[in-house]
Amino acid sequence: MKIRKDLPIVILALLFSCGEKISSTIKCEQNGPPVFASGPEVKTGSSSLDFVFKLNQTAKIYYVVYKSDQGSITSQQLKDEVLSSAANSQVLVKEVVEVACADLEEDVIITASGLPENTSVYAYMVAESNSLDEVLQDAPTFFEAQMKERQPVETFHSDAENRDVLYLVYRPEELLKGSEETFPAIIFLGGNGETSTQGQINLIRNGTLPEYLSKGNDIPFIVFSPQHIVNNWNVDMVNEMVEEAKSKYPVDVDRIHLTGISGGGIGAWNYAVKYPEQLASLVPISGDGQDNKACNLVNMAVWAFHNDGDGLVATSGSINMVNAINACNPGPKVEAKLTIFEDAGHNAWRRVYDINSSEWSKTTIQPIDIYAWISEQSK
């Protein structure tokens, strides 16, 4: 990333109100152009960019994010661009932001959202004093930044299948921007319609979780989607995916969750009964399981989904598994849940993964935020 201070394009206006002094070294009211006490710098995700800095006084920050390098522009030109209502095809995002005096001791973080993934963007920002006078900085600060890929393809070697397994990995924006925290993880297993030949990805289709993420939707999980090449999931390979996630990514091992659709729903049930110690929750959709092993699942949260008129995988598959879990003695730590949609189709997952899906209009059940529920589950 390079920083150039002779170009004005990004305008973010931060207005610090004239309040009391925060410390002996910070004054809310000062003459002259604002001075950055630290920064500015930018941190990029796949769809958003953060400007991070500290200021010595209240100010307005103007910023613009462009598709291409705009060359040298003045502070006044940048401010005018931000305030202009005229269309500019080169502008991705522009804004003026006000920041309160009480924020002067902390890092100011301004987020520009809705940016294209895996491409270079060109951001300009300039500060303007907003208390005793209105003076712009001499020149804008310029950033050329690389947006990250939303779901890059990675590989691990599977001993269980004696092949290199491709997988998609989605990382939350906070992680892409450098967070050192651990994150909950979701493992997604596709159905028979998502099988592929070796070396190819066929997961971003049919209303899958990877497709939902590919449309710019963000969720607070690292999501791993291994690519299968045969219809029946090898649960030992799935466990290798789990171990890959734990060893190479900042995954909270107490919050690993598994979901799958159709044949992947069957695979999810089968994995969970063999490796229950790995999971905090299970969300199988349009699947079927081994109800004679259901009591292996009493220590995890389970929410199954199915359509009542599913002609490919009988609804009884989900009903029998959930009933068997709840009949265990001792019983599950959390009662297993089952939602059946009055729908003749097989693809119940389209609405489950997308709370805004038009599929919800076809059922009397109110939209469910499955990600909020998963977020509540832990070992």
Short mmCIF file of C-alpha atoms in Angstrom, two decimals:
data_model
loop_
_atom_site.label_atom_id
_atom_site.label_comp_id
_atom_site.label_asym_id
_atom_site.label_seq_id
_atom_site.Cartn_x
_atom_site.Cartn_y
_atom_site.Cartn_z
CA MET A 1 0.00 0.00 0.00
CA LYS A 2 1.36 3.45 -0.80
CA ILE A 3 0.38 6.74 0.82
CA ARG A 4 0.56 9.96 -1.14
CA LYS A 5 -0.26 13.36 0.33
CA ASP A 6 -0.41 15.49 -2.83
CA LEU A 7 -3.82 14.24 -4.00
CA PRO A 8 -7.33 15.08 -2.64
CA ILE A 9 -10.01 12.48 -3.28
CA VAL A 10 -11.49 10.84 -0.23
CA ILE A 11 -13.60 13.13 1.91
CA LEU A 12 -14.74 12.00 5.26
CA ALA A 13 -15.97 14.76 7.51
CA LEU A 14 -15.49 14.36 11.18
CA LEU A 15 -16.90 17.14 13.31
CA PHE A 16 -15.70 17.26 16.87
CA SER A 17 -18.09 19.26 19.04
CA CYS A 18 -16.69 21.97 21.21
CA GLY A 19 -16.75 20.27 24.56
CA GLU A 20 -14.53 20.28 27.59
CA LYS A 21 -10.87 19.36 27.44
CA ILE A 22 -10.20 15.65 27.30
CA SER A 23 -6.67 15.99 28.66
CA SER A 24 -3.99 18.58 29.17
CA THR A 25 -2.63 17.92 25.67
CA ILE A 26 -5.88 17.82 23.67
CA LYS A 27 -7.93 20.93 22.97
CA CYS A 28 -11.19 20.73 21.13
CA GLU A 29 -10.93 24.31 19.86
CA GLN A 30 -7.83 25.28 17.90
CA ASN A 31 -6.98 27.53 15.01
CA GLY A 32 -5.53 26.30 11.76
CA PRO A 33 -5.72 23.07 9.82
CA PRO A 34 -6.10 19.83 11.78
CA VAL A 35 -3.04 17.69 12.39
CA PHE A 36 -3.09 13.90 12.50
CA ALA A 37 -1.72 12.76 15.85
CA SER A 38 -1.32 9.29 14.34
CA GLY A 39 -2.04 7.80 10.95
CA PRO A 40 -3.91 8.08 8.78
CA GLU A 41 -3.85 4.53 7.46
CA VAL A 42 -6.32 2.31 5.68
CA LYS A 43 -7.28 -1.29 6.38
CA THR A 44 -9.11 -3.26 3.71
CA GLY A 45 -11.54 -6.14 3.77
CA SER A 46 -13.28 -7.66 0.78
CA SER A 47 -16.10 -5.10 0.61
CA SER A 48 -15.14 -2.28 2.98
CA LEU A 49 -12.23 -0.04 3.82
CA ASP A 50 -11.42 1.60 7.16
CA PHE A 51 -9.66 4.94 7.58
CA VAL A 52 -7.88 4.88 10.95
CA PHE A 53 -6.30 7.94 12.56
CA LYS A 54 -6.17 10.34 15.50
CA LEU A 55 -6.61 14.12 15.30
CA ASN A 56 -5.42 16.98 17.49
CA GLN A 57 -8.70 18.92 17.30
CA THR A 58 -12.29 18.79 16.15
CA ALA A 59 -12.57 18.53 12.41
CA LYS A 60 -14.52 17.51 9.39
CA ILE A 61 -13.05 14.71 7.30
CA TYR A 62 -13.95 14.48 3.64
CA TYR A 63 -13.20 11.28 1.78
CA VAL A 64 -13.73 9.79 -1.65
CA VAL A 65 -12.92 6.30 -2.88
CA TYR A 66 -12.37 6.13 -6.64
CA LYS A 67 -12.09 3.37 -9.21
CA SER A 68 -8.85 4.84 -10.57
CA ASP A 69 -6.02 7.16 -9.61
CA GLN A 70 -7.24 10.74 -10.01
CA GLY A 71 -3.82 12.35 -9.98
CA SER A 72 -3.02 15.45 -7.95
CA ILE A 73 -6.07 17.29 -6.68
CA THR A 74 -6.33 20.08 -4.15
CA SER A 75 -8.01 19.95 -0.78
CA GLN A 76 -10.74 22.28 -2.02
CA GLN A 77 -11.37 20.11 -5.08
CA LEU A 78 -11.75 17.09 -2.86
CA LYS A 79 -14.18 18.87 -0.57
CA ASP A 80 -16.17 20.08 -3.57
CA GLU A 81 -16.37 16.52 -4.95
CA VAL A 82 -17.75 15.21 -1.70
CA LEU A 83 -20.38 17.92 -1.45
CA SER A 84 -21.34 17.81 -5.12
CA SER A 85 -24.60 16.16 -6.17
CA ALA A 86 -23.34 15.65 -9.72
CA ALA A 87 -22.80 12.07 -10.87
CA ASN A 88 -19.21 10.89 -11.28
CA SER A 89 -18.75 7.40 -12.70
CA GLN A 90 -15.32 7.14 -11.10
CA VAL A 91 -16.62 7.56 -7.55
CA LEU A 92 -17.32 4.40 -5.57
CA VAL A 93 -18.05 6.02 -2.20
CA LYS A 94 -17.87 9.55 -0.82
CA GLU A 95 -18.88 11.03 2.50
CA VAL A 96 -18.36 13.79 5.03
CA VAL A 97 -18.38 12.61 8.65
CA GLU A 98 -18.60 14.45 11.95
CA VAL A 99 -16.75 13.19 15.02
CA ALA A 100 -17.32 14.39 18.57
CA CYS A 101 -14.68 15.99 20.76
CA ALA A 102 -14.93 13.08 23.19
CA ASP A 103 -13.43 10.85 20.52
CA LEU A 104 -10.17 12.76 20.23
CA GLU A 105 -8.23 10.47 22.56
CA GLU A 106 -9.25 7.33 20.66
CA ASP A 107 -8.56 6.07 17.17
CA VAL A 108 -11.16 7.37 14.76
CA ILE A 109 -12.36 4.64 12.40
CA ILE A 110 -14.43 5.57 9.37
CA THR A 111 -15.73 2.75 7.19
CA ALA A 112 -16.41 3.01 3.47
CA SER A 113 -18.63 0.09 2.44
CA GLY A 114 -19.95 -1.45 -0.76
CA LEU A 115 -16.57 -1.68 -2.47
CA PRO A 116 -15.67 -4.27 -5.13
CA GLU A 117 -13.66 -7.27 -3.98
CA ASN A 118 -10.20 -8.26 -5.19
CA THR A 119 -9.40 -4.99 -6.95
CA SER A 120 -7.39 -1.81 -6.40
CA VAL A 121 -9.18 1.29 -5.12
CA TYR A 122 -7.93 4.85 -4.77
CA ALA A 123 -8.91 6.81 -1.69
CA TYR A 124 -8.40 10.46 -0.81
CA MET A 125 -9.17 12.17 2.47
CA VAL A 126 -8.70 15.63 3.90
CA ALA A 127 -9.46 17.20 7.28
CA GLU A 128 -10.97 20.64 7.90
CA SER A 129 -11.00 22.43 11.23
CA ASN A 130 -14.50 22.92 12.57
CA SER A 131 -14.27 25.02 15.71
CA LEU A 132 -12.56 28.41 15.82
CA ASP A 133 -12.14 28.58 12.05
CA GLU A 134 -12.64 26.46 8.93
CA VAL A 135 -9.26 25.65 7.43
CA LEU A 136 -8.51 22.68 5.20
CA GLN A 137 -5.28 20.76 5.38
CA ASP A 138 -2.80 21.83 2.72
CA ALA A 139 -3.24 18.64 0.70
CA PRO A 140 -5.30 15.48 0.86
CA THR A 141 -3.83 12.17 1.89
CA PHE A 142 -3.88 9.55 -0.86
CA PHE A 143 -4.10 5.78 -0.52
CA GLU A 144 -3.89 3.10 -3.17
CA ALA A 145 -5.31 -0.01 -1.52
CA GLN A 146 -5.95 -3.57 -2.60
CA MET A 147 -9.34 -5.00 -1.69
CA LYS A 148 -9.22 -8.64 -0.65
CA GLU A 149 -10.89 -11.65 -2.25
CA ARG A 150 -14.18 -12.61 -0.63
CA GLN A 151 -13.95 -16.41 -0.81
CA PRO A 152 -10.52 -17.47 -2.06
CA VAL A 153 -9.88 -21.09 -2.98
CA GLU A 154 -7.46 -22.94 -0.71
CA THR A 155 -6.24 -26.54 -0.61
CA PHE A 156 -5.44 -29.23 1.93
CA HIS A 157 -4.34 -32.82 1.40
CA SER A 158 -6.81 -35.46 2.51
CA ASP A 159 -5.35 -38.77 3.61
CA ALA A 160 -8.89 -40.12 3.89
CA GLU A 161 -9.50 -39.57 0.17
CA ASN A 162 -5.88 -39.56 -1.03
CA ARG A 163 -6.32 -36.29 -2.90
CA ASP A 164 -5.91 -32.56 -2.58
CA VAL A 165 -9.22 -31.05 -1.50
CA LEU A 166 -10.16 -27.57 -2.67
CA TYR A 167 -12.19 -25.41 -0.31
CA LEU A 168 -13.58 -21.90 -0.20
CA VAL A 169 -12.81 -19.85 2.88
CA TYR A 170 -14.80 -16.75 3.82
CA ARG A 171 -13.30 -14.48 6.48
CA PRO A 172 -15.20 -11.68 8.23
CA GLU A 173 -14.19 -8.12 7.41
CA GLU A 174 -12.72 -7.65 10.90
CA LEU A 175 -10.35 -10.56 10.37
CA LEU A 176 -9.31 -9.36 6.93
CA LYS A 177 -8.51 -5.96 8.44
CA GLY A 178 -6.12 -7.46 10.96
CA SER A 179 -8.16 -8.44 14.01
CA GLU A 180 -6.22 -10.75 16.32
CA GLU A 181 -9.37 -12.21 17.88
CA THR A 182 -10.58 -15.75 17.32
CA PHE A 183 -13.80 -16.28 15.39
CA PRO A 184 -16.51 -18.95 15.36
CA ALA A 185 -16.43 -21.18 12.30
CA ILE A 186 -19.05 -22.77 10.07
CA ILE A 187 -18.29 -25.82 7.93
CA PHE A 188 -20.63 -26.05 4.93
CA LEU A 189 -21.29 -29.30 3.06
CA GLY A 190 -22.90 -29.05 -0.37
CA GLY A 191 -25.41 -31.47 -1.83
CA ASN A 192 -25.24 -33.80 -4.80
CA GLY A 193 -25.91 -30.83 -7.08
CA GLU A 194 -22.65 -29.25 -5.94
CA THR A 195 -20.32 -32.18 -6.69
CA SER A 196 -17.50 -31.43 -9.11
CA THR A 197 -14.56 -32.94 -10.92
CA GLN A 198 -11.21 -32.89 -9.16
CA GLY A 199 -9.63 -29.43 -9.25
CA GLN A 200 -12.88 -27.52 -9.88
CA ILE A 201 -15.16 -25.54 -7.54
CA ASN A 202 -18.93 -25.97 -7.96
CA LEU A 203 -20.28 -24.53 -4.71
CA ILE A 204 -21.49 -21.02 -5.56
CA ARG A 205 -24.89 -22.03 -6.90
CA ASN A 206 -28.35 -23.32 -5.96
CA GLY A 207 -28.83 -20.96 -3.00
CA THR A 208 -25.92 -22.41 -1.04
CA LEU A 209 -24.20 -20.63 1.83
CA PRO A 210 -21.19 -19.84 -0.41
CA GLU A 211 -23.55 -18.28 -2.95
CA TYR A 212 -25.16 -16.17 -0.22
CA LEU A 213 -21.73 -14.92 0.83
CA SER A 214 -20.70 -14.27 -2.78
CA LYS A 215 -23.52 -11.73 -3.09
CA GLY A 216 -21.91 -9.39 -0.57
CA ASN A 217 -23.65 -10.64 2.56
CA ASP A 218 -21.45 -10.63 5.65
CA ILE A 219 -21.71 -12.92 8.67
CA PRO A 220 -19.50 -13.03 11.79
CA PHE A 221 -17.99 -16.45 11.08
CA ILE A 222 -15.10 -17.95 9.20
CA VAL A 223 -16.82 -20.23 6.69
CA PHE A 224 -15.11 -23.29 5.20
CA SER A 225 -16.74 -24.98 2.21
CA PRO A 226 -14.86 -28.09 1.02
CA GLN A 227 -15.47 -29.31 -2.51
CA HIS A 228 -16.65 -32.92 -2.81
CA ILE A 229 -16.26 -35.01 -5.97
CA VAL A 230 -18.64 -37.88 -5.13
CA ASN A 231 -22.21 -37.77 -3.86
CA ASN A 232 -21.65 -39.40 -0.48
CA TRP A 233 -19.62 -37.35 1.98
CA ASN A 234 -16.57 -39.00 3.56
CA VAL A 235 -16.88 -37.86 7.17
CA ASP A 236 -13.20 -38.54 7.84
CA MET A 237 -12.34 -36.05 5.10
CA VAL A 238 -14.74 -33.57 6.69
CA ASN A 239 -12.87 -34.01 9.96
CA GLU A 240 -9.62 -33.26 8.13
CA MET A 241 -11.27 -30.03 6.99
CA VAL A 242 -12.12 -29.22 10.60
CA GLU A 243 -8.53 -29.87 11.67
CA GLU A 244 -7.26 -27.73 8.77
CA ALA A 245 -9.49 -24.90 9.97
CA LYS A 246 -8.29 -25.20 13.56
CA SER A 247 -4.61 -25.34 12.67
CA LYS A 248 -4.38 -22.60 10.03
CA TYR A 249 -7.03 -20.04 10.98
CA PRO A 250 -7.95 -18.13 14.17
CA VAL A 251 -10.91 -20.39 14.93
CA ASP A 252 -12.56 -20.52 18.36
CA VAL A 253 -12.49 -24.28 18.93
CA ASP A 254 -15.49 -24.06 21.25
CA ARG A 255 -17.63 -22.53 18.51
CA ILE A 256 -17.32 -24.77 15.47
CA HIS A 257 -20.63 -25.31 13.68
CA LEU A 258 -21.65 -27.63 10.85
CA THR A 259 -24.36 -27.21 8.23
CA GLY A 260 -25.18 -29.08 5.05
CA ILE A 261 -27.86 -29.35 2.39
CA SER A 262 -29.47 -32.43 0.86
CA GLY A 263 -26.65 -34.96 0.50
CA GLY A 264 -24.59 -32.53 2.56
CA GLY A 265 -27.35 -32.56 5.18
CA ILE A 266 -26.98 -36.33 5.35
CA GLY A 267 -23.22 -35.88 5.55
CA ALA A 268 -23.64 -33.36 8.37
CA TRP A 269 -25.76 -35.77 10.43
CA ASN A 270 -23.26 -38.59 9.79
CA TYR A 271 -20.25 -36.46 10.69
CA ALA A 272 -21.85 -35.19 13.88
CA VAL A 273 -22.61 -38.66 15.27
CA LYS A 274 -19.01 -39.80 14.61
CA TYR A 275 -17.19 -36.63 15.74
CA PRO A 276 -19.57 -34.97 18.23
CA GLU A 277 -16.71 -33.57 20.31
CA GLN A 278 -15.80 -31.18 17.49
CA LEU A 279 -19.08 -29.31 17.25
CA ALA A 280 -21.02 -26.67 19.15
CA SER A 281 -24.04 -26.85 16.85
CA LEU A 282 -25.49 -28.65 13.86
CA VAL A 283 -27.84 -27.24 11.19
CA PRO A 284 -28.74 -30.04 8.73
CA ILE A 285 -31.15 -29.05 5.96
CA SER A 286 -33.17 -31.51 3.86
CA GLY A 287 -31.13 -34.40 5.21
CA ASP A 288 -31.41 -37.75 6.96
CA GLY A 289 -29.39 -39.45 9.66
CA GLN A 290 -28.77 -42.52 11.79
CA ASP A 291 -31.36 -42.26 14.55
CA ASN A 292 -29.81 -45.24 16.39
CA LYS A 293 -26.79 -42.98 17.03
CA ALA A 294 -28.77 -39.83 17.82
CA CYS A 295 -27.77 -39.80 21.49
CA ASN A 296 -24.21 -38.99 20.40
CA LEU A 297 -25.56 -35.49 19.73
CA VAL A 298 -26.91 -34.59 23.18
CA ASN A 299 -24.05 -32.19 23.94
CA MET A 300 -24.55 -29.93 20.93
CA ALA A 301 -27.34 -27.65 19.78
CA VAL A 302 -29.30 -28.97 16.79
CA TRP A 303 -31.75 -27.21 14.50
CA ALA A 304 -32.94 -29.20 11.48
CA PHE A 305 -34.95 -27.86 8.55
CA HIS A 306 -37.00 -29.64 5.89
CA ASN A 307 -39.85 -29.06 3.43
CA ASP A 308 -42.95 -31.14 4.10
CA GLY A 309 -43.31 -32.12 0.45
CA ASP A 310 -39.67 -32.96 -0.23
CA GLY A 311 -39.67 -35.60 -2.96
CA LEU A 312 -35.94 -36.39 -2.84
CA VAL A 313 -35.16 -36.79 0.85
CA ALA A 314 -38.17 -37.72 2.97
CA THR A 315 -39.16 -35.27 5.70
CA SER A 316 -39.19 -38.20 8.11
CA GLY A 317 -35.39 -38.16 7.98
CA SER A 318 -35.26 -34.91 9.94
CA ILE A 319 -38.29 -35.75 12.10
CA ASN A 320 -36.86 -39.09 13.23
CA MET A 321 -33.45 -37.65 14.09
CA VAL A 322 -34.81 -34.74 16.13
CA ASN A 323 -37.29 -36.96 17.98
CA ALA A 324 -34.54 -39.47 18.73
CA ILE A 325 -32.24 -36.79 20.16
CA ASN A 326 -34.95 -35.40 22.40
CA ALA A 327 -35.86 -38.92 23.60
CA CYS A 328 -32.33 -39.63 24.87
CA ASN A 329 -31.81 -40.27 28.57
CA PRO A 330 -30.10 -38.20 29.79
CA GLY A 331 -31.58 -35.71 27.37
CA PRO A 332 -29.82 -33.08 25.25
CA LYS A 333 -28.34 -30.01 26.93
CA VAL A 334 -30.50 -27.97 24.53
CA GLU A 335 -33.70 -29.40 23.10
CA ALA A 336 -33.20 -30.24 19.43
CA LYS A 337 -35.28 -28.02 17.14
CA LEU A 338 -37.07 -28.86 13.91
CA THR A 339 -38.70 -26.48 11.44
CA ILE A 340 -40.77 -27.91 8.59
CA PHE A 341 -41.86 -25.58 5.80
CA GLU A 342 -45.11 -26.19 3.94
CA ASP A 343 -43.39 -26.44 0.60
CA ALA A 344 -43.21 -29.20 -1.99
CA GLY A 345 -39.66 -28.42 -3.09
CA HIS A 346 -36.38 -29.92 -1.96
CA ASN A 347 -34.40 -26.70 -1.49
CA ALA A 348 -35.40 -25.59 2.02
CA TRP A 349 -31.92 -24.09 2.45
CA ARG A 350 -32.58 -21.15 0.13
CA ARG A 351 -34.63 -19.41 2.80
CA VAL A 352 -32.66 -20.74 5.78
CA TYR A 353 -29.38 -19.19 4.63
CA ASP A 354 -30.97 -15.94 3.44
CA ILE A 355 -33.39 -14.16 5.78
CA ASN A 356 -34.34 -11.83 2.90
CA SER A 357 -35.05 -14.61 0.40
CA SER A 358 -38.31 -14.42 -1.53
CA GLU A 359 -38.79 -18.08 -0.54
CA TRP A 360 -40.06 -16.88 2.86
CA SER A 361 -43.19 -15.57 1.13
CA LYS A 362 -44.14 -19.16 0.29
CA THR A 363 -44.48 -20.22 3.93
CA THR A 364 -46.43 -19.06 6.98
CA ILE A 365 -43.31 -19.38 9.14
CA GLN A 366 -41.72 -16.06 10.00
CA PRO A 367 -38.18 -15.46 8.67
CA ILE A 368 -35.49 -16.95 10.90
CA ASP A 369 -32.04 -15.43 11.44
CA ILE A 370 -30.11 -18.68 11.61
CA TYR A 371 -26.79 -16.87 12.03
CA ALA A 372 -28.02 -15.15 15.20
CA TRP A 373 -29.01 -18.54 16.61
CA ILE A 374 -25.68 -20.13 15.67
CA SER A 375 -23.86 -17.20 17.31
CA GLU A 376 -25.50 -18.09 20.62
CA GLN A 377 -24.20 -21.67 20.59
CA SER A 378 -20.96 -22.80 22.22
CA LYS A 379 -19.63 -25.98 23.75
#
